[in-house]
PDB file of C-alpha atoms and ligand atoms in Angstrom:
ATOM      1  CA  LYS A   1     155.235 164.614 132.326  1.00 84.00           C
ATOM      2  CA  LEU A   2     151.997 165.922 133.872  1.00 93.00           C
ATOM      3  CA  SER A   3     148.804 164.573 133.501  1.00 96.00           C
ATOM      4  CA  PRO A   4     146.367 166.011 130.937  1.00 96.00           C
ATOM      5  CA  ARG A   5     144.491 167.794 133.630  1.00 97.00           C
ATOM      6  CA  LEU A   6     147.460 169.247 135.360  1.00 97.00           C
ATOM      7  CA  GLU A   7     149.284 169.869 132.189  1.00 97.00           C
ATOM      8  CA  ALA A   8     145.964 172.149 131.085  1.00 98.00           C
ATOM      9  CA  VAL A   9     146.137 173.935 134.504  1.00 98.00           C
ATOM     10  CA  ALA A  10     149.954 174.599 134.176  1.00 97.00           C
ATOM     11  CA  ASN A  11     149.451 176.258 130.690  1.00 97.00           C
ATOM     12  CA  LEU A  12     146.965 178.313 132.053  1.00 97.00           C
ATOM     13  CA  VAL A  13     149.233 179.830 134.636  1.00 97.00           C
ATOM     14  CA  ASP A  14     150.547 183.087 133.523  1.00 95.00           C
ATOM     15  CA  ALA A  15     154.338 183.569 132.639  1.00 93.00           C
ATOM     16  CA  LYS A  16     157.063 185.061 134.940  1.00 77.00           C
ATOM     17  CA  LYS A  17     154.792 185.222 137.880  1.00 76.00           C
ATOM     18  CA  ARG A  18     155.365 184.157 141.340  1.00 95.00           C
ATOM     19  CA  VAL A  19     153.253 181.078 142.113  1.00 97.00           C
ATOM     20  CA  ALA A  20     151.673 179.477 144.848  1.00 98.00           C
ATOM     21  CA  ASP A  21     149.973 176.219 144.724  1.00 98.00           C
ATOM     22  CA  ILE A  22     147.787 175.491 147.451  1.00 98.00           C
ATOM     23  CA  GLY A  23     147.061 171.586 148.295  1.00 98.00           C
ATOM     24  CA  SER A  24     149.996 170.592 145.685  1.00 97.00           C
ATOM     25  CA  ASP A  25     150.502 167.063 146.731  1.00 96.00           C
ATOM     26  CA  HIS A  26     153.625 165.764 144.829  1.00 97.00           C
ATOM     27  CA  ALA A  27     154.469 169.342 143.695  1.00 97.00           C
ATOM     28  CA  TYR A  28     154.618 168.197 140.086  1.00 97.00           C
ATOM     29  CA  LEU A  29     152.671 171.289 139.084  1.00 97.00           C
ATOM     30  CA  ALA A  30     155.296 173.671 140.678  1.00 97.00           C
ATOM     31  CA  THR A  31     158.211 171.723 139.373  1.00 97.00           C
ATOM     32  CA  TYR A  32     156.704 171.656 135.914  1.00 97.00           C
ATOM     33  CA  LEU A  33     156.126 175.525 136.019  1.00 97.00           C
ATOM     34  CA  VAL A  34     159.780 176.184 137.253  1.00 97.00           C
ATOM     35  CA  GLU A  35     161.368 173.641 134.821  1.00 95.00           C
ATOM     36  CA  GLN A  36     159.944 174.961 131.837  1.00 94.00           C
ATOM     37  CA  GLY A  37     161.105 178.616 132.942  1.00 94.00           C
ATOM     38  CA  LYS A  38     157.444 179.937 133.273  1.00 95.00           C
ATOM     39  CA  VAL A  39     158.022 180.864 136.805  1.00 95.00           C
ATOM     40  CA  ALA A  40     161.099 181.661 138.915  1.00 94.00           C
ATOM     41  CA  GLN A  41     159.777 180.897 142.572  1.00 96.00           C
ATOM     42  CA  ALA A  42     157.068 178.785 143.854  1.00 97.00           C
ATOM     43  CA  ILE A  43     155.295 178.105 146.849  1.00 98.00           C
ATOM     44  CA  VAL A  44     153.765 174.945 147.661  1.00 98.00           C
ATOM     45  CA  GLY A  45     151.206 174.538 150.395  1.00 98.00           C
ATOM     46  CA  GLU A  46     149.987 171.206 151.999  1.00 98.00           C
ATOM     47  CA  VAL A  47     147.841 170.617 154.832  1.00 98.00           C
ATOM     48  CA  ALA A  48     148.765 167.158 155.321  1.00 97.00           C
ATOM     49  CA  PHE A  49     152.365 165.601 156.391  1.00 97.00           C
ATOM     50  CA  GLY A  50     152.123 162.760 153.799  1.00 97.00           C
ATOM     51  CA  PRO A  51     151.533 165.203 150.592  1.00 97.00           C
ATOM     52  CA  LEU A  52     154.132 167.852 152.109  1.00 98.00           C
ATOM     53  CA  ASP A  53     156.527 164.891 152.231  1.00 97.00           C
ATOM     54  CA  ASN A  54     155.659 164.117 148.717  1.00 97.00           C
ATOM     55  CA  ALA A  55     156.155 167.356 147.610  1.00 98.00           C
ATOM     56  CA  LYS A  56     159.751 167.899 149.418  1.00 98.00           C
ATOM     57  CA  HIS A  57     160.836 164.642 147.934  1.00 98.00           C
ATOM     58  CA  THR A  58     159.876 165.493 144.223  1.00 97.00           C
ATOM     59  CA  VAL A  59     161.499 169.205 144.798  1.00 98.00           C
ATOM     60  CA  ALA A  60     164.816 167.421 146.366  1.00 98.00           C
ATOM     61  CA  THR A  61     164.779 164.850 143.665  1.00 97.00           C
ATOM     62  CA  GLN A  62     164.720 167.315 140.909  1.00 96.00           C
ATOM     63  CA  GLY A  63     167.200 169.920 142.920  1.00 97.00           C
ATOM     64  CA  LEU A  64     164.825 172.894 142.900  1.00 97.00           C
ATOM     65  CA  GLY A  65     165.070 173.499 146.467  1.00 97.00           C
ATOM     66  CA  SER A  66     166.114 176.989 145.871  1.00 97.00           C
ATOM     67  CA  GLN A  67     163.108 177.936 143.787  1.00 97.00           C
ATOM     68  CA  ILE A  68     160.323 175.936 145.363  1.00 98.00           C
ATOM     69  CA  ASP A  69     159.565 176.500 148.994  1.00 98.00           C
ATOM     70  CA  CYS A  70     157.426 173.515 150.472  1.00 98.00           C
ATOM     71  CA  ARG A  71     155.168 174.863 153.571  1.00 98.00           C
ATOM     72  CA  LEU A  72     152.721 172.920 155.860  1.00 98.00           C
ATOM     73  CA  ALA A  73     149.831 175.214 156.294  1.00 98.00           C
ATOM     74  CA  ASP A  74     145.888 175.160 156.060  1.00 98.00           C
ATOM     75  CA  GLY A  75     145.103 176.617 152.901  1.00 98.00           C
ATOM     76  CA  LEU A  76     146.208 180.418 151.812  1.00 98.00           C
ATOM     77  CA  ALA A  77     147.917 180.685 155.502  1.00 98.00           C
ATOM     78  CA  ALA A  78     151.008 179.144 153.685  1.00 98.00           C
ATOM     79  CA  VAL A  79     151.336 182.643 151.920  1.00 97.00           C
ATOM     80  CA  SER A  80     152.133 185.956 153.708  1.00 97.00           C
ATOM     81  CA  LYS A  81     151.933 189.418 151.852  1.00 95.00           C
ATOM     82  CA  GLU A  82     155.614 189.438 151.860  1.00 96.00           C
ATOM     83  CA  ASP A  83     156.193 186.779 149.341  1.00 96.00           C
ATOM     84  CA  GLY A  84     154.533 188.646 146.742  1.00 95.00           C
ATOM     85  CA  VAL A  85     152.494 185.670 145.175  1.00 96.00           C
ATOM     86  CA  GLU A  86     150.835 186.826 141.962  1.00 96.00           C
ATOM     87  CA  THR A  87     149.267 183.609 140.680  1.00 97.00           C
ATOM     88  CA  VAL A  88     147.367 181.203 142.981  1.00 98.00           C
ATOM     89  CA  VAL A  89     146.320 177.680 141.956  1.00 98.00           C
ATOM     90  CA  ILE A  90     144.210 175.564 143.881  1.00 98.00           C
ATOM     91  CA  ALA A  91     143.558 172.375 141.889  1.00 98.00           C
ATOM     92  CA  GLY A  92     142.006 169.163 142.261  1.00 97.00           C
ATOM     93  CA  MET A  93     139.648 169.731 145.193  1.00 98.00           C
ATOM     94  CA  GLY A  94     136.044 170.158 145.651  1.00 98.00           C
ATOM     95  CA  GLY A  95     134.811 173.427 144.815  1.00 98.00           C
ATOM     96  CA  LEU A  96     133.549 174.200 148.301  1.00 98.00           C
ATOM     97  CA  LEU A  97     136.906 173.464 149.941  1.00 98.00           C
ATOM     98  CA  ILE A  98     138.398 175.961 147.279  1.00 98.00           C
ATOM     99  CA  LYS A  99     135.934 178.434 148.187  1.00 98.00           C
ATOM    100  CA  LYS A 100     136.605 178.210 151.785  1.00 98.00           C
ATOM    101  CA  ILE A 101     140.714 178.412 151.108  1.00 98.00           C
ATOM    102  CA  LEU A 102     139.914 181.385 149.203  1.00 98.00           C
ATOM    103  CA  ASN A 103     137.632 183.028 151.605  1.00 98.00           C
ATOM    104  CA  ASP A 104     139.538 182.534 154.686  1.00 97.00           C
ATOM    105  CA  GLN A 105     142.315 184.533 153.814  1.00 96.00           C
ATOM    106  CA  LYS A 106     140.620 187.002 151.712  1.00 94.00           C
ATOM    107  CA  GLN A 107     142.721 189.810 153.264  1.00 94.00           C
ATOM    108  CA  LEU A 108     145.936 188.419 150.987  1.00 95.00           C
ATOM    109  CA  GLY A 109     144.233 189.227 147.574  1.00 90.00           C
ATOM    110  CA  PRO A 110     143.397 190.251 145.251  1.00 95.00           C
ATOM    111  CA  PHE A 111     145.746 188.029 143.540  1.00 96.00           C
ATOM    112  CA  SER A 112     146.838 189.022 139.890  1.00 96.00           C
ATOM    113  CA  GLN A 113     145.764 185.670 138.611  1.00 97.00           C
ATOM    114  CA  LEU A 114     143.590 182.800 140.273  1.00 98.00           C
ATOM    115  CA  VAL A 115     143.871 179.371 138.229  1.00 98.00           C
ATOM    116  CA  LEU A 116     141.423 176.872 140.006  1.00 98.00           C
ATOM    117  CA  GLN A 117     140.387 173.509 138.968  1.00 98.00           C
ATOM    118  CA  PRO A 118     137.062 172.574 141.499  1.00 98.00           C
ATOM    119  CA  ASN A 119     136.235 168.890 140.814  1.00 97.00           C
ATOM    120  CA  THR A 120     132.555 169.724 142.110  1.00 97.00           C
ATOM    121  CA  ASP A 121     130.661 172.756 142.964  1.00 98.00           C
ATOM    122  CA  GLN A 122     131.825 174.785 140.368  1.00 98.00           C
ATOM    123  CA  ASP A 123     129.238 177.314 140.476  1.00 98.00           C
ATOM    124  CA  ALA A 124     130.006 178.009 144.244  1.00 98.00           C
ATOM    125  CA  VAL A 125     133.739 178.878 143.130  1.00 98.00           C
ATOM    126  CA  ARG A 126     132.210 181.444 140.325  1.00 98.00           C
ATOM    127  CA  ALA A 127     129.695 182.899 142.967  1.00 98.00           C
ATOM    128  CA  TRP A 128     132.681 183.399 145.049  1.00 98.00           C
ATOM    129  CA  LEU A 129     134.848 185.029 142.563  1.00 98.00           C
ATOM    130  CA  VAL A 130     132.206 187.635 141.298  1.00 98.00           C
ATOM    131  CA  GLU A 131     131.204 188.522 144.919  1.00 98.00           C
ATOM    132  CA  ASN A 132     134.832 188.979 145.919  1.00 97.00           C
ATOM    133  CA  GLY A 133     136.005 191.221 143.376  1.00 97.00           C
ATOM    134  CA  TYR A 134     137.257 188.656 140.321  1.00 98.00           C
ATOM    135  CA  ALA A 135     136.317 188.285 136.901  1.00 98.00           C
ATOM    136  CA  ILE A 136     136.567 185.223 134.957  1.00 98.00           C
ATOM    137  CA  VAL A 137     138.702 185.745 132.107  1.00 98.00           C
ATOM    138  CA  LYS A 138     139.059 182.312 130.764  1.00 98.00           C
ATOM    139  CA  GLU A 139     137.670 178.712 131.395  1.00 98.00           C
ATOM    140  CA  GLN A 140     138.765 175.459 129.844  1.00 98.00           C
ATOM    141  CA  MET A 141     137.805 171.802 130.090  1.00 98.00           C
ATOM    142  CA  VAL A 142     140.084 168.737 130.012  1.00 98.00           C
ATOM    143  CA  GLU A 143     139.229 164.869 129.918  1.00 96.00           C
ATOM    144  CA  GLU A 144     141.476 162.518 131.780  1.00 94.00           C
ATOM    145  CA  GLY A 145     140.216 158.856 131.856  1.00 91.00           C
ATOM    146  CA  GLU A 146     136.406 159.034 132.331  1.00 89.00           C
ATOM    147  CA  HIS A 147     136.460 162.290 134.317  1.00 94.00           C
ATOM    148  CA  ARG A 148     135.752 165.690 132.565  1.00 97.00           C
ATOM    149  CA  TYR A 149     137.418 168.763 134.528  1.00 98.00           C
ATOM    150  CA  GLU A 150     136.517 172.483 134.547  1.00 98.00           C
ATOM    151  CA  ILE A 151     139.380 174.795 134.957  1.00 98.00           C
ATOM    152  CA  ILE A 152     138.571 178.765 136.113  1.00 98.00           C
ATOM    153  CA  VAL A 153     140.782 181.580 135.359  1.00 98.00           C
ATOM    154  CA  ALA A 154     140.248 184.711 137.248  1.00 98.00           C
ATOM    155  CA  GLU A 155     141.760 188.095 137.537  1.00 98.00           C
ATOM    156  CA  PRO A 156     140.741 191.354 139.467  1.00 98.00           C
ATOM    157  CA  GLY A 157     137.832 193.018 137.941  1.00 98.00           C
ATOM    158  CA  LYS A 158     134.086 193.342 138.160  1.00 97.00           C
ATOM    159  CA  GLN A 159     131.656 190.881 136.319  1.00 97.00           C
ATOM    160  CA  THR A 160     127.956 190.042 136.594  1.00 97.00           C
ATOM    161  CA  LEU A 161     126.907 186.395 135.898  1.00 98.00           C
ATOM    162  CA  SER A 162     123.875 185.081 135.309  1.00 97.00           C
ATOM    163  CA  ALA A 163     122.485 181.669 137.214  1.00 96.00           C
ATOM    164  CA  ASP A 164     123.373 179.743 133.822  1.00 96.00           C
ATOM    165  CA  ASP A 165     126.916 181.528 133.600  1.00 98.00           C
ATOM    166  CA  LEU A 166     127.411 180.253 137.229  1.00 98.00           C
ATOM    167  CA  THR A 167     126.383 176.698 136.602  1.00 97.00           C
ATOM    168  CA  PHE A 168     127.581 176.194 133.269  1.00 98.00           C
ATOM    169  CA  GLY A 169     130.409 178.735 133.041  1.00 98.00           C
ATOM    170  CA  PRO A 170     130.121 181.967 131.158  1.00 98.00           C
ATOM    171  CA  PHE A 171     132.687 181.022 128.291  1.00 98.00           C
ATOM    172  CA  LEU A 172     132.080 177.356 128.607  1.00 98.00           C
ATOM    173  CA  ARG A 173     128.466 177.814 127.648  1.00 97.00           C
ATOM    174  CA  LYS A 174     128.983 179.844 124.946  1.00 96.00           C
ATOM    175  CA  GLU A 175     131.775 177.806 123.411  1.00 96.00           C
ATOM    176  CA  GLN A 176     129.877 174.389 123.708  1.00 96.00           C
ATOM    177  CA  GLY A 177     132.903 172.532 123.243  1.00 96.00           C
ATOM    178  CA  HIS A 178     132.777 168.771 122.841  1.00 96.00           C
ATOM    179  CA  ILE A 179     134.173 167.983 126.522  1.00 97.00           C
ATOM    180  CA  PHE A 180     131.345 170.475 127.898  1.00 97.00           C
ATOM    181  CA  LEU A 181     128.834 168.763 125.951  1.00 97.00           C
ATOM    182  CA  GLN A 182     129.759 165.332 126.769  1.00 96.00           C
ATOM    183  CA  LYS A 183     129.697 166.519 130.427  1.00 96.00           C
ATOM    184  CA  TRP A 184     126.290 167.956 130.399  1.00 97.00           C
ATOM    185  CA  GLN A 185     124.870 165.286 128.250  1.00 96.00           C
ATOM    186  CA  HIS A 186     126.180 162.558 130.763  1.00 95.00           C
ATOM    187  CA  GLU A 187     124.356 164.404 133.652  1.00 96.00           C
ATOM    188  CA  GLN A 188     121.376 164.931 131.899  1.00 97.00           C
ATOM    189  CA  LYS A 189     121.159 161.062 131.389  1.00 97.00           C
ATOM    190  CA  ARG A 190     122.078 160.767 134.994  1.00 97.00           C
ATOM    191  CA  LEU A 191     119.192 162.868 135.985  1.00 97.00           C
ATOM    192  CA  GLN A 192     116.553 161.579 133.524  1.00 97.00           C
ATOM    193  CA  LEU A 193     117.270 158.303 135.378  1.00 97.00           C
ATOM    194  CA  VAL A 194     116.776 159.756 138.620  1.00 96.00           C
ATOM    195  CA  LEU A 195     113.269 161.120 137.300  1.00 96.00           C
ATOM    196  CA  ASP A 196     112.375 157.617 135.899  1.00 96.00           C
ATOM    197  CA  ARG A 197     113.024 156.086 139.067  1.00 96.00           C
ATOM    198  CA  LEU A 198     110.862 158.642 140.980  1.00 95.00           C
ATOM    199  CA  LYS A 199     107.993 157.991 138.299  1.00 95.00           C
ATOM    200  CA  GLU A 200     108.172 154.158 138.882  1.00 96.00           C
ATOM    201  CA  ALA A 201     107.967 155.057 142.511  1.00 95.00           C
ATOM    202  CA  GLY A 202     104.850 157.131 141.841  1.00 95.00           C
ATOM    203  CA  GLN A 203     106.371 160.397 142.946  1.00 94.00           C
ATOM    204  CA  VAL A 204     105.772 162.489 140.117  1.00 94.00           C
ATOM    205  CA  ASP A 205     103.913 164.736 142.934  1.00 94.00           C
ATOM    206  CA  ASN A 206     107.232 164.779 144.913  1.00 94.00           C
ATOM    207  CA  PRO A 207     108.908 168.253 144.855  1.00 94.00           C
ATOM    208  CA  LYS A 208     112.477 166.520 144.244  1.00 94.00           C
ATOM    209  CA  TYR A 209     110.723 165.299 140.876  1.00 96.00           C
ATOM    210  CA  HIS A 210     109.921 168.888 139.796  1.00 96.00           C
ATOM    211  CA  GLN A 211     113.166 170.199 140.851  1.00 96.00           C
ATOM    212  CA  VAL A 212     115.330 167.337 138.894  1.00 96.00           C
ATOM    213  CA  SER A 213     112.937 167.769 135.866  1.00 96.00           C
ATOM    214  CA  GLU A 214     113.660 171.624 135.931  1.00 96.00           C
ATOM    215  CA  LYS A 215     117.273 170.904 135.901  1.00 96.00           C
ATOM    216  CA  VAL A 216     116.934 168.805 132.944  1.00 97.00           C
ATOM    217  CA  LYS A 217     115.120 171.149 131.111  1.00 97.00           C
ATOM    218  CA  LYS A 218     117.668 173.830 131.888  1.00 97.00           C
ATOM    219  CA  ILE A 219     120.569 171.677 130.404  1.00 97.00           C
ATOM    220  CA  GLN A 220     118.434 170.999 127.404  1.00 96.00           C
ATOM    221  CA  GLU A 221     117.978 174.546 127.058  1.00 96.00           C
ATOM    222  CA  VAL A 222     121.690 175.469 127.536  1.00 96.00           C
ATOM    223  CA  LEU A 223     122.630 172.555 125.036  1.00 94.00           C
ATOM    224  CA  SER A 224     120.430 173.717 122.364  1.00 90.00           C
ATOM    225  CA  ALA A 225     121.240 177.303 122.677  1.00 82.00           C
TER     226      ALA A 225
HETATM  227  N1  LIG B 301     146.525 169.780 143.261  1.00 75.82           N
HETATM  228  C1  LIG B 301     146.767 168.366 143.154  1.00 75.82           C
HETATM  229  C2  LIG B 301     146.457 168.162 141.894  1.00 75.82           C
HETATM  230  O1  LIG B 301     145.461 168.930 141.389  1.00 75.82           O
HETATM  231  O2  LIG B 301     146.896 167.149 141.236  1.00 75.82           O
HETATM  232  C3  LIG B 301     146.766 167.716 144.262  1.00 75.82           C
HETATM  233  C4  LIG B 301     145.198 167.449 144.541  1.00 75.82           C
HETATM  234  S1  LIG B 301     144.926 166.398 145.791  1.00 75.82           S
HETATM  235  C5  LIG B 301     143.425 165.382 145.275  1.00 75.82           C
HETATM  236  C6  LIG B 301     144.347 167.294 146.961  1.00 75.82           C
HETATM  237  C7  LIG B 301     145.543 167.934 148.016  1.00 75.82           C
HETATM  238  O3  LIG B 301     144.962 168.942 148.594  1.00 75.82           O
HETATM  239  C8  LIG B 301     145.547 166.684 149.022  1.00 75.82           C
HETATM  240  O4  LIG B 301     147.074 166.558 148.866  1.00 75.82           O
HETATM  241  C9  LIG B 301     145.333 167.451 150.429  1.00 75.82           C
HETATM  242  O5  LIG B 301     146.185 167.212 151.489  1.00 75.82           O
HETATM  243  C10 LIG B 301     145.541 169.101 150.020  1.00 75.82           C
HETATM  244  N2  LIG B 301     144.715 169.830 150.859  1.00 75.82           N
HETATM  245  C11 LIG B 301     143.238 169.498 151.166  1.00 75.82           C
HETATM  246  N3  LIG B 301     142.947 170.727 152.151  1.00 75.82           N
HETATM  247  C12 LIG B 301     143.973 171.500 152.146  1.00 75.82           C
HETATM  248  C13 LIG B 301     143.861 172.653 152.765  1.00 75.82           C
HETATM  249  N4  LIG B 301     143.203 173.293 153.511  1.00 75.82           N
HETATM  250  N5  LIG B 301     145.099 173.194 152.563  1.00 75.82           N
HETATM  251  C14 LIG B 301     146.357 172.797 151.771  1.00 75.82           C
HETATM  252  N6  LIG B 301     145.930 171.462 151.463  1.00 75.82           N
HETATM  253  C15 LIG B 301     144.896 170.985 151.294  1.00 75.82           C
END
């Protein structure tokens, strides 16, 4: 049984594709996809020995060794053109790391589908996608415990995104779902506290005060759109 976050990621993966899950740790996602019959073959890539062992252990325990290949590599170096990978999943990492992983092996792409779940810096991931021949086709938010996660699905294509699209997500900001609202209300409160502290410290003329208050205004504007 997958966590709600990983289950949401898995559900966004196109069926009948060859998948690579980069930074897979336990290989739970790949195992789930193969067991569900959603994909025939999966490559799981791991940069570290511990997580790679976790992955190998799961695959061996489930007897899926002929369908899931666990490889030790940095990012997409786990994959070669000959593998014919169609969908790449990169989940549970910072957005800047995801962007680096995609960028380091650009020549392998474009892949027919990217399913990305950046924990932070979602704007940087979106910007990378549109600058590198991908269009975002779907976005989803999922709640797990205290956390709210964004999942971004992209396919080869052209797309122009505004600054608001990059920050809030082109689909998410239009849908204004309840997890989206919670995330940004939470962020707004956090930034408001920063403003209150700066004010108490007599720092309203500090450029930082202006910067943060612009962010708060932007959030208010997007939430009331
Ligand atoms: N993808 C799983 C998930 O979403 O639950 C595991 C996420 S885990 C927090 C991040 C994993 O990414 C770690 O196991 C780490 O070793 C791996 N990782 C970090 N940088 C990597 C890289 N450059 N290439 C491959 N794996 C990497």
